[in-house]
mmCIF file of C-alpha atoms in Angstrom:
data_model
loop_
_atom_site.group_PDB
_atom_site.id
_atom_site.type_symbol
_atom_site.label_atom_id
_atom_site.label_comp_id
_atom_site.label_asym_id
_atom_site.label_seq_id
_atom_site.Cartn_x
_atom_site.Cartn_y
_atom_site.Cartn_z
ATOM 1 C CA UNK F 10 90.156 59.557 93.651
ATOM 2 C CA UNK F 11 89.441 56.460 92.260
ATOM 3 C CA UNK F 12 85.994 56.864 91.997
ATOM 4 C CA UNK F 13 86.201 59.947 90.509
ATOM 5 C CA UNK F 14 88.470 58.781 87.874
ATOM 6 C CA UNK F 15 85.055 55.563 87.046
ATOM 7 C CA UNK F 16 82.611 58.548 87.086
ATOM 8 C CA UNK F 17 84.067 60.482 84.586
ATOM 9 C CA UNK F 18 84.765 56.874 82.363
ATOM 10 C CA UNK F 19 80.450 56.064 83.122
ATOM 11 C CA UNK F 20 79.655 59.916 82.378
ATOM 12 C CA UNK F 21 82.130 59.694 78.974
ATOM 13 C CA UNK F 22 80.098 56.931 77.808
ATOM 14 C CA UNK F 23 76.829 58.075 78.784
ATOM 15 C CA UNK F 24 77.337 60.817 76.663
ATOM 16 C CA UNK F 25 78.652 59.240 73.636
ATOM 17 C CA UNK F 26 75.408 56.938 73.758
ATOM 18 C CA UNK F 27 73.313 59.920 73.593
ATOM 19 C CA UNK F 28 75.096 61.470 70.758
ATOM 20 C CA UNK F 29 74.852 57.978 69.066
ATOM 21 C CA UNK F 30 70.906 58.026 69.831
ATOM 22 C CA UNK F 31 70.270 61.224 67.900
ATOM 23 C CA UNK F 32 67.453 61.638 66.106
ATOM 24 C CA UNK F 33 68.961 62.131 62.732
ATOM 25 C CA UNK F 34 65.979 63.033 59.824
ATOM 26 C CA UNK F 35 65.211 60.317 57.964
ATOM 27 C CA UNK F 36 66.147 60.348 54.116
ATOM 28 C CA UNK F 37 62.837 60.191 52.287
ATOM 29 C CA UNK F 38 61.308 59.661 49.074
ATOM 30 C CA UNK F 39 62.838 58.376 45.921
ATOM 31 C CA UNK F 40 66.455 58.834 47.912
ATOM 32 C CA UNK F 41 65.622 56.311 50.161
ATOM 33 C CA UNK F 42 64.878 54.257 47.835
ATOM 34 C CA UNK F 43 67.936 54.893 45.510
ATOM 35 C CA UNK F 44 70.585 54.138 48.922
ATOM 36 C CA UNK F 45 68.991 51.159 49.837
ATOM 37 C CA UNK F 46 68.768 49.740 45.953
ATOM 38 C CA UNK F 47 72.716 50.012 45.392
ATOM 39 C CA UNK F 48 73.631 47.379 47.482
ATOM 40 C CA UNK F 49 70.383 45.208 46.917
ATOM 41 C CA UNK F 50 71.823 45.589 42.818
ATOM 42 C CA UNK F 51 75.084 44.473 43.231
ATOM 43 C CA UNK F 52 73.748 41.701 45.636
ATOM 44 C CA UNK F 53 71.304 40.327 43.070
ATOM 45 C CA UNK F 54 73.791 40.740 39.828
ATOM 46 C CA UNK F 55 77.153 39.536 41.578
ATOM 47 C CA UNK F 56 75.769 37.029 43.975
ATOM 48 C CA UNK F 57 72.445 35.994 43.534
ATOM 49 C CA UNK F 58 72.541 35.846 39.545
ATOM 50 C CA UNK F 59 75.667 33.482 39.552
ATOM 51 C CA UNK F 60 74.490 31.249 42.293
ATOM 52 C CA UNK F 61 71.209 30.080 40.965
ATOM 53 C CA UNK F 62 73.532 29.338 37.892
ATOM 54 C CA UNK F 63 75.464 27.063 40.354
ATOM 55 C CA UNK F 64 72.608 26.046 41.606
ATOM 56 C CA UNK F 65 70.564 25.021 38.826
ATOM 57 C CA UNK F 66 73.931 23.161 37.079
ATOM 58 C CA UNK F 67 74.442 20.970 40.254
ATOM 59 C CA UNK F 68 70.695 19.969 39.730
ATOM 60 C CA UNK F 69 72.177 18.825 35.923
ATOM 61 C CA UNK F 70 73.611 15.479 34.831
ATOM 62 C CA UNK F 71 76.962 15.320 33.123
ATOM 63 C CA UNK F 72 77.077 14.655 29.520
ATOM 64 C CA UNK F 73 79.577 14.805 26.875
ATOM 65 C CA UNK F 74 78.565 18.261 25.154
ATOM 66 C CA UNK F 75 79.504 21.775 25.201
ATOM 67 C CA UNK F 76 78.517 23.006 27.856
ATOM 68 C CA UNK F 77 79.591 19.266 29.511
ATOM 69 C CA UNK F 78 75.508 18.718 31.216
ATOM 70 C CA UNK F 79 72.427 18.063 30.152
ATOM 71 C CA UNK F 80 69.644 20.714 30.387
ATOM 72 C CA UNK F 81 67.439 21.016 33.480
ATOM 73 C CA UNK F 82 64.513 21.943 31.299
ATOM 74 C CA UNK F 83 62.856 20.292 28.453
ATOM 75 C CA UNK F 84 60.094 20.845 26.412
ATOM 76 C CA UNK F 85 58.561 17.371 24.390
ATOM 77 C CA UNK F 86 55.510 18.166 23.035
ATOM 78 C CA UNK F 87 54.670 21.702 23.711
ATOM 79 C CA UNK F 88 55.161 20.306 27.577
ATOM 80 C CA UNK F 89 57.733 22.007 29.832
ATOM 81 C CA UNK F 90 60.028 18.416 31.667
ATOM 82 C CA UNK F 91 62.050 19.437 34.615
ATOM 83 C CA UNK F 92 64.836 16.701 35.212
ATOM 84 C CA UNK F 93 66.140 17.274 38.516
ATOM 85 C CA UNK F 94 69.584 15.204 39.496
ATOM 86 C CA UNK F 95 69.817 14.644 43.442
ATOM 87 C CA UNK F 96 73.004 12.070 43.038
ATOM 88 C CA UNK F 97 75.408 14.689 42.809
ATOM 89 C CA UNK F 98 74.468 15.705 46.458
ATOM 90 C CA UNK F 99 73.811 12.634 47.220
ATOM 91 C CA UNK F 100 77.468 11.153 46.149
ATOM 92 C CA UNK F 101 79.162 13.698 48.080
ATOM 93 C CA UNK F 102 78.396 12.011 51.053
ATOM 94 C CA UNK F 103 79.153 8.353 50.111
ATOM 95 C CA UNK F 104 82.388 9.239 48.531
ATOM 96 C CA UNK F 105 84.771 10.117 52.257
ATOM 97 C CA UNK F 106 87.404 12.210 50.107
ATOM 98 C CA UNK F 107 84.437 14.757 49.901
ATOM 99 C CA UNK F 108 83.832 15.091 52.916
ATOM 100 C CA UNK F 109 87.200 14.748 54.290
ATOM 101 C CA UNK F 110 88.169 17.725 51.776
ATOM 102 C CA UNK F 111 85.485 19.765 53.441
ATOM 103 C CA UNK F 112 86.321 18.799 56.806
ATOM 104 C CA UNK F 113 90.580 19.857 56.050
ATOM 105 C CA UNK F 114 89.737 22.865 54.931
ATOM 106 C CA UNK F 115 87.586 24.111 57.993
ATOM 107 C CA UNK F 116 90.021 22.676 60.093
ATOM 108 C CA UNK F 117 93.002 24.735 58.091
ATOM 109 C CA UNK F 118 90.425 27.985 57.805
ATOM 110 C CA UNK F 119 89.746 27.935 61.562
ATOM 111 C CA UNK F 120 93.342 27.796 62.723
ATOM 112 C CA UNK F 121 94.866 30.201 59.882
ATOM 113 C CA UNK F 122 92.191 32.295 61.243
ATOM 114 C CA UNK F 123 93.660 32.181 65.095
ATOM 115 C CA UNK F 124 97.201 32.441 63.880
ATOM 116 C CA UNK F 125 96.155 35.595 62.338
ATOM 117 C CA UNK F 126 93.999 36.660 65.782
ATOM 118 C CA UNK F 127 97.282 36.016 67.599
ATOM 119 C CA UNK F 128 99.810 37.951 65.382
ATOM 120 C CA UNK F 129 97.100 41.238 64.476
ATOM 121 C CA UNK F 130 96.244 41.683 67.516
ATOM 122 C CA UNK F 131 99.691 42.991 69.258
ATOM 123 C CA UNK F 132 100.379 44.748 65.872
ATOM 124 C CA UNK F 133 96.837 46.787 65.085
ATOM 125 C CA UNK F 134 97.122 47.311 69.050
ATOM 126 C CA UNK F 135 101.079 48.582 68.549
ATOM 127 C CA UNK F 136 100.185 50.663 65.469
ATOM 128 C CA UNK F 137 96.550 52.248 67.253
ATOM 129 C CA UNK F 138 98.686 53.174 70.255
ATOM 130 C CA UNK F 139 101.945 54.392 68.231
ATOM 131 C CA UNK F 140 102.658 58.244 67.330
ATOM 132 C CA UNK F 141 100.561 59.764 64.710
ATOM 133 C CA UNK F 142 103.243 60.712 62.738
ATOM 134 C CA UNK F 143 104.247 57.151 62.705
ATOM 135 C CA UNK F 144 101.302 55.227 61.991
ATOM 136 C CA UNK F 145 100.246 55.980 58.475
ATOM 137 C CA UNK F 146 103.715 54.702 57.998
ATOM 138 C CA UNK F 147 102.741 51.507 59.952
ATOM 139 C CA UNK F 148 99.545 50.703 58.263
ATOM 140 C CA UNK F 149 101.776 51.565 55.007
ATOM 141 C CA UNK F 150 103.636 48.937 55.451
ATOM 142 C CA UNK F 151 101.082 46.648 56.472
ATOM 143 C CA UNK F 152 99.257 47.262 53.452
ATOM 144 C CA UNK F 153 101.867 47.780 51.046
ATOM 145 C CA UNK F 154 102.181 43.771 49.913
ATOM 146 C CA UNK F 155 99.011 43.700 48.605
ATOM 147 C CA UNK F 156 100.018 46.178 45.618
ATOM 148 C CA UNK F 157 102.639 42.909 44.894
ATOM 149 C CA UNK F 158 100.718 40.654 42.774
ATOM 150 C CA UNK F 159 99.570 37.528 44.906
ATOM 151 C CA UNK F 160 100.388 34.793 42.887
ATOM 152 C CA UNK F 161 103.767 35.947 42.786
ATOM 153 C CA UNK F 162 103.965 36.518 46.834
ATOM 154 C CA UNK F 163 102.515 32.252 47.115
ATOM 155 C CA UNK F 164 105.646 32.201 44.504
ATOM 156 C CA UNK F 165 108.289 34.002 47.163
ATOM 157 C CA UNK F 166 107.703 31.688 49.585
ATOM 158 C CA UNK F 167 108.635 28.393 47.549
ATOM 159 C CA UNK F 168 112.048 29.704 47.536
ATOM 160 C CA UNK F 169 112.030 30.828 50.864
ATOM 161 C CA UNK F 170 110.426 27.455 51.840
ATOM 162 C CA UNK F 171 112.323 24.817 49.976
ATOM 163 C CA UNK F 172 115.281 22.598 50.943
ATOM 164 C CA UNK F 173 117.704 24.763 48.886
ATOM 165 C CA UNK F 174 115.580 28.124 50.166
ATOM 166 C CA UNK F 175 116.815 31.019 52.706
ATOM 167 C CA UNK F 176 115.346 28.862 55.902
ATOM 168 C CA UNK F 177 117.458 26.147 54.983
ATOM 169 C CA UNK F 178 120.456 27.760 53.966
ATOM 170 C CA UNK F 179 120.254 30.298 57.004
ATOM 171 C CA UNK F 180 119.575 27.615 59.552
ATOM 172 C CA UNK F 181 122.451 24.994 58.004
ATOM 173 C CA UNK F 182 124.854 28.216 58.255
ATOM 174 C CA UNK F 183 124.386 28.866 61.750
ATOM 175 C CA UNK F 184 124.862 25.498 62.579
ATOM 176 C CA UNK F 185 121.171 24.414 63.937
ATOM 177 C CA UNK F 186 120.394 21.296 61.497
ATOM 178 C CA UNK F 187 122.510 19.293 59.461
ATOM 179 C CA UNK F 188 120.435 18.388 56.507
ATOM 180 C CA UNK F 189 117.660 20.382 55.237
ATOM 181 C CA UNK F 190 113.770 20.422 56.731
ATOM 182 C CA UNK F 191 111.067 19.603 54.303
ATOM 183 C CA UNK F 192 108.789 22.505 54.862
ATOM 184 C CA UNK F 193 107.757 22.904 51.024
ATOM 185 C CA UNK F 194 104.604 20.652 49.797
ATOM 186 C CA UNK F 195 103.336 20.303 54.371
ATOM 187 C CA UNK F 196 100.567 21.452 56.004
ATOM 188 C CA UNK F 197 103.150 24.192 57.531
ATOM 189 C CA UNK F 198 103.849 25.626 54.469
ATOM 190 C CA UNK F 199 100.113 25.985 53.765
ATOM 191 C CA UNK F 200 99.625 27.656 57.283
ATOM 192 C CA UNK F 201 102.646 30.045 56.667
ATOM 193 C CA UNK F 202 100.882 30.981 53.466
ATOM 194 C CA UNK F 203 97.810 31.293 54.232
ATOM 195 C CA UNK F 204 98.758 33.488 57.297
ATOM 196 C CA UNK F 205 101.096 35.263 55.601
ATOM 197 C CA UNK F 206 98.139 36.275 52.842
ATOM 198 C CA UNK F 207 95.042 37.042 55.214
ATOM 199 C CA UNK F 208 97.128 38.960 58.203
ATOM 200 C CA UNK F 209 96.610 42.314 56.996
ATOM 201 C CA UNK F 210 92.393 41.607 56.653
ATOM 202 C CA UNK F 211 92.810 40.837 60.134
ATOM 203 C CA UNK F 212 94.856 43.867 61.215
ATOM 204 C CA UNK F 213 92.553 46.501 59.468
ATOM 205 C CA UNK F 214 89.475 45.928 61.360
ATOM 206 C CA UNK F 215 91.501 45.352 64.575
ATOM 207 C CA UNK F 216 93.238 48.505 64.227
ATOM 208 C CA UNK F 217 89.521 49.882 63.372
ATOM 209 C CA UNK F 218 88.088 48.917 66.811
ATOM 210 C CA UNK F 219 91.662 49.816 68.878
ATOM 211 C CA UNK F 220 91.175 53.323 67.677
ATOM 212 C CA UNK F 221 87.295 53.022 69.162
ATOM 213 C CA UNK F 222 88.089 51.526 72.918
ATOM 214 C CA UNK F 223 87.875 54.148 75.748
ATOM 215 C CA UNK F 224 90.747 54.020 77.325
ATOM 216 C CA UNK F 225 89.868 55.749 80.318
ATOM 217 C CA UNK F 226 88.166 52.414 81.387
ATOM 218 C CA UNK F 227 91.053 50.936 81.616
ATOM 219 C CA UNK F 228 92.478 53.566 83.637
ATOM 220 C CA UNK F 229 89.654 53.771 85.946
ATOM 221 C CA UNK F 230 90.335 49.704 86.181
ATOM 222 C CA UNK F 231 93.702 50.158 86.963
ATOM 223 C CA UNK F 232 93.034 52.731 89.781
ATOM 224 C CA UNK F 233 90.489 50.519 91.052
ATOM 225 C CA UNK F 234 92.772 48.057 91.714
ATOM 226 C CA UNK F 235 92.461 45.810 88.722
ATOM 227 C CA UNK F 236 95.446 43.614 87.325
ATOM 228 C CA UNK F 237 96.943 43.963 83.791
ATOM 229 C CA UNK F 238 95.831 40.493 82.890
ATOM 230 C CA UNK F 239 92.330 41.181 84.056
ATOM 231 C CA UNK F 240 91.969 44.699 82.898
ATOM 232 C CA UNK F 241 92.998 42.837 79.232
ATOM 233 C CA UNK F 242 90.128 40.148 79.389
ATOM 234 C CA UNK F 243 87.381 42.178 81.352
ATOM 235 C CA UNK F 244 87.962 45.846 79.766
ATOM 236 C CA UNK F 245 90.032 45.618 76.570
ATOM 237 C CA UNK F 246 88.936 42.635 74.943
ATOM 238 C CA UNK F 247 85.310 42.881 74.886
ATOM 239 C CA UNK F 248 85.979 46.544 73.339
ATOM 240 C CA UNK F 249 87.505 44.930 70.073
ATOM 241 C CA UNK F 250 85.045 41.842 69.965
ATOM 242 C CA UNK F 251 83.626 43.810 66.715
ATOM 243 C CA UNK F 252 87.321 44.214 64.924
ATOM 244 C CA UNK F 253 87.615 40.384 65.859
ATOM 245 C CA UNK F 254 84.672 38.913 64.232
ATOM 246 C CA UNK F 255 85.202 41.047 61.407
ATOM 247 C CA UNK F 256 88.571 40.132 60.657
ATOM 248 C CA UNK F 257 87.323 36.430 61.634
ATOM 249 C CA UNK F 258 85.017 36.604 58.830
ATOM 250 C CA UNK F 259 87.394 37.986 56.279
ATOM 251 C CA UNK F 260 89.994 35.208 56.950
ATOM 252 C CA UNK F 261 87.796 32.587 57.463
ATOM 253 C CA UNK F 262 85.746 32.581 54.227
ATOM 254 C CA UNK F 263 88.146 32.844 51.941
ATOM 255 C CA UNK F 264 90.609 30.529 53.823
ATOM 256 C CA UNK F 265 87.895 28.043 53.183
ATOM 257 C CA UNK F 266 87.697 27.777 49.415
ATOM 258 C CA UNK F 267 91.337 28.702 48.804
ATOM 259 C CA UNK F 268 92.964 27.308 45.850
ATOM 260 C CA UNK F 269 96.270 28.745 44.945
ATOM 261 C CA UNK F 270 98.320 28.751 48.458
ATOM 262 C CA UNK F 271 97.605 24.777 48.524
ATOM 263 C CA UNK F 272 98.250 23.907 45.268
ATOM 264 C CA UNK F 273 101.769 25.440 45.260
ATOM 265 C CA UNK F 274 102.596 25.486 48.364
ATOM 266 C CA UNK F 275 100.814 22.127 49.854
ATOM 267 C CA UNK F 276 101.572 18.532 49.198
ATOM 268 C CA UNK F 277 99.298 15.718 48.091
ATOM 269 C CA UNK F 278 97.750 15.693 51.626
ATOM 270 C CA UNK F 279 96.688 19.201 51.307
ATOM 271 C CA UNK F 280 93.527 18.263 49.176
ATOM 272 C CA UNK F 281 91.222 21.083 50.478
ATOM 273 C CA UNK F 282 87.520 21.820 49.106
ATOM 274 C CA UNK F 283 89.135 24.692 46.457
ATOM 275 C CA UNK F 284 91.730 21.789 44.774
ATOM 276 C CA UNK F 285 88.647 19.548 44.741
ATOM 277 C CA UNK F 286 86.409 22.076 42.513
ATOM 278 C CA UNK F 287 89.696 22.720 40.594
ATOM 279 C CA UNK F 288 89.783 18.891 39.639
ATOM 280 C CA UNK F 289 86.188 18.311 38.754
ATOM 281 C CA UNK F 290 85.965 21.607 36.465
ATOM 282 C CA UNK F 291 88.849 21.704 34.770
ATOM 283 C CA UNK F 292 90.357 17.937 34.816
ATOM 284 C CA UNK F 293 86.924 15.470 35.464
ATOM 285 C CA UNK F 294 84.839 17.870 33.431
ATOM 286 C CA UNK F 295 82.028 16.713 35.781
ATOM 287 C CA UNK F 296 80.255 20.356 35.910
ATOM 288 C CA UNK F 297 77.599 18.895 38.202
ATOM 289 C CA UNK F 298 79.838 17.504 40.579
ATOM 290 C CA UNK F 299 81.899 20.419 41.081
ATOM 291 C CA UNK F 300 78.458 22.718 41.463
ATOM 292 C CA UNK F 301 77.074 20.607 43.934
ATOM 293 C CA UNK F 302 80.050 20.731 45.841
ATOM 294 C CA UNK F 303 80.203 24.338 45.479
ATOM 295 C CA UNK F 304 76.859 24.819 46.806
ATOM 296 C CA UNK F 305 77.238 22.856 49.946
ATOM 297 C CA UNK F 306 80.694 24.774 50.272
ATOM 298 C CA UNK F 307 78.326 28.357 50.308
ATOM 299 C CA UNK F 308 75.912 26.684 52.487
ATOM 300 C CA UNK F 309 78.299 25.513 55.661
ATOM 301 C CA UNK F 310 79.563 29.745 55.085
ATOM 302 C CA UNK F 311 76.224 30.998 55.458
ATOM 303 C CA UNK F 312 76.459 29.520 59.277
ATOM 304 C CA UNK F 313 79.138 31.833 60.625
ATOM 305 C CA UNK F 314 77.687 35.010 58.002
ATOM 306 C CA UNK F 315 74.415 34.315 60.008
ATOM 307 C CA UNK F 316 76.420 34.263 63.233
ATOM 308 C CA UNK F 317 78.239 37.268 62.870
ATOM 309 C CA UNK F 318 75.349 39.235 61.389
ATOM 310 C CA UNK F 319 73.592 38.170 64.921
ATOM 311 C CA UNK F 320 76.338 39.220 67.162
ATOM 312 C CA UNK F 321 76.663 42.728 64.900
ATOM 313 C CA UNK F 322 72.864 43.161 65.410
ATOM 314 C CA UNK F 323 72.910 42.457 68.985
ATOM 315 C CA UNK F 324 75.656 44.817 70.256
ATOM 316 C CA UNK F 325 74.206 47.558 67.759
ATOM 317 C CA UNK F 326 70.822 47.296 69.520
ATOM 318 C CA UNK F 327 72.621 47.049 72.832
ATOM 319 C CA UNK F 328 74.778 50.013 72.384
ATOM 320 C CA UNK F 329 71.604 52.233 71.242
ATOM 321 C CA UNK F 330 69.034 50.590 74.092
#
């Protein structure tokens, strides 16, 4: 019985592999072309465009003008000077608050981002395996804060947050402290917010790959003998590796350059990378500076964009092999 129960599981998959390794006809001609260019377009005009623009400004040297740098190129006698500026780079790493700045906001990217694995997971796996009737309803309300305007949901939380806020008043009620906790201007409150912000990118694409895992795996696991914490690691798990690099990717990145959540919500500890281009825009009007910080910020994402893209490439070329 049990091995019946494995055959049809192998059999199920077998088949879907062959349906996925169709030979569908290939768009040609001028429609080929016109798919592929949409995305190349908005690549080039919304990305590429604006960071050689970066790019070329953190090559600049800061001068008291409108805009506040000197131009890259020259021309003095009909001759064409280039005046490139390496000390902007280079003064990121003498000065430690740079690179401490960099360093707290991986560190505060990379664990929002596994607070947010271990809350979506239980609830994209709770609303993949609820009733149909009831899950629009739960993705609903899993998406229906993000029609709320953001900056005032960072605003919510101060009052919830402060000394004078529900927490406080709730927890003094009840008896548990006598005096209120400082959670407002911490690293906690930066955590809660950043959490609270980036959970729903992480239950989408969870939810997304729960709806995709073959169950009958784990049923053919479980007649086989297999424990629940086993069948979890060895059979479930690897199923949703896709939803979790995804959602990975879409907390991550922006946790990393995040501006608003520790600025209202973080004390003067919480200096991350996105208060530091704040500062040299807007209050050092060092322009240079801030783009050469920039780029190195876009260079240390391109490692886990690479990453990802490697992993997505490798189980698509697995599943069709």
């Amino acid at each position: 019985m049990p091995n019946m129960h494995l055959r049809k599981a192998i059999s199920k998959r077998k088949s879907l592999f062959k349906k996925f390794r169709g030979n569908p006809q290939p768009i040609k001609g001028w429609r080929k072309y016109a798919v592929v260019s949409v995305p190349y377009l908005w690549m080039t005009v919304f990305f590429c465009i604006p960071f050689l623009i970066i790019l070329k400004i953190s090559f600049s040297e800061a001068a008291i003008s409108i805009p506040p740098y000197a131009p890259l190129f020259s021309y003095d006698d009909d001759k064409l000077t280039i005046t490139l500026n390496l000390y902007n780079y280079i003064s990121l790493w003498e000065d430690n608050s740079y690179v401490l700045a960099y360093l707290k906001s991986l560190k505060v990217a990379f664990f929002s981002t596994v607070y947010c694995i271990l809350l979506g997971f239980p609830i994209a796996w709770a609303i993949a395996t609820s009733k149909p009737a009831a899950r629009n309803a739960l993705l609903m309300f899993v998406i229906l804060p993000s029609w709320t305007s953001f900056l005032i949901r960072v605003y919510a939380w101060i009052g919830i947050l402060k000394k004078e806020g529900l927490i406080n008043n709730f927890l003094m009620y009840i008896g548990v402290i006598d005096e209120p906790i400082q959670m407002l201007q911490t690293d906690f409150a930066v955590y809660v917010g950043i959490v609270y912000a980036y959970l729903p990118f992480m239950i989408l694409p969870l939810y997304t790959a729960f709806t995709k895992v073959d169950y009958t795996l784990i049923e053919a696991g479980s007649d086989l003998g297999c424990r629940p914490v086993k069948s979890f690691f060895k059979l479930l798990l690897p199923q949703t590796y896709s939803g979790i690099i995804a959602g990975s990717m879409l907390v991550f990145i922006p946790a990393v350059g995040e501006y608003v959540i520790p600025e209202l919500l973080g004390g003067k500890d919480s200096n991350l990378i996105g208060r530091v281009l704040w500062q040299e825009f807007f209050n050092n009007r060092d322009w240079p500076l801030a783009a050469a910080v920039a780029t190195v910020m876009l260079i240390l994402l391109m490692i886990p964009i690479m990453w990802f893209y490697k992993i997505q490439r490798r189980e698509i070329v697995g599943g069709v092999k």
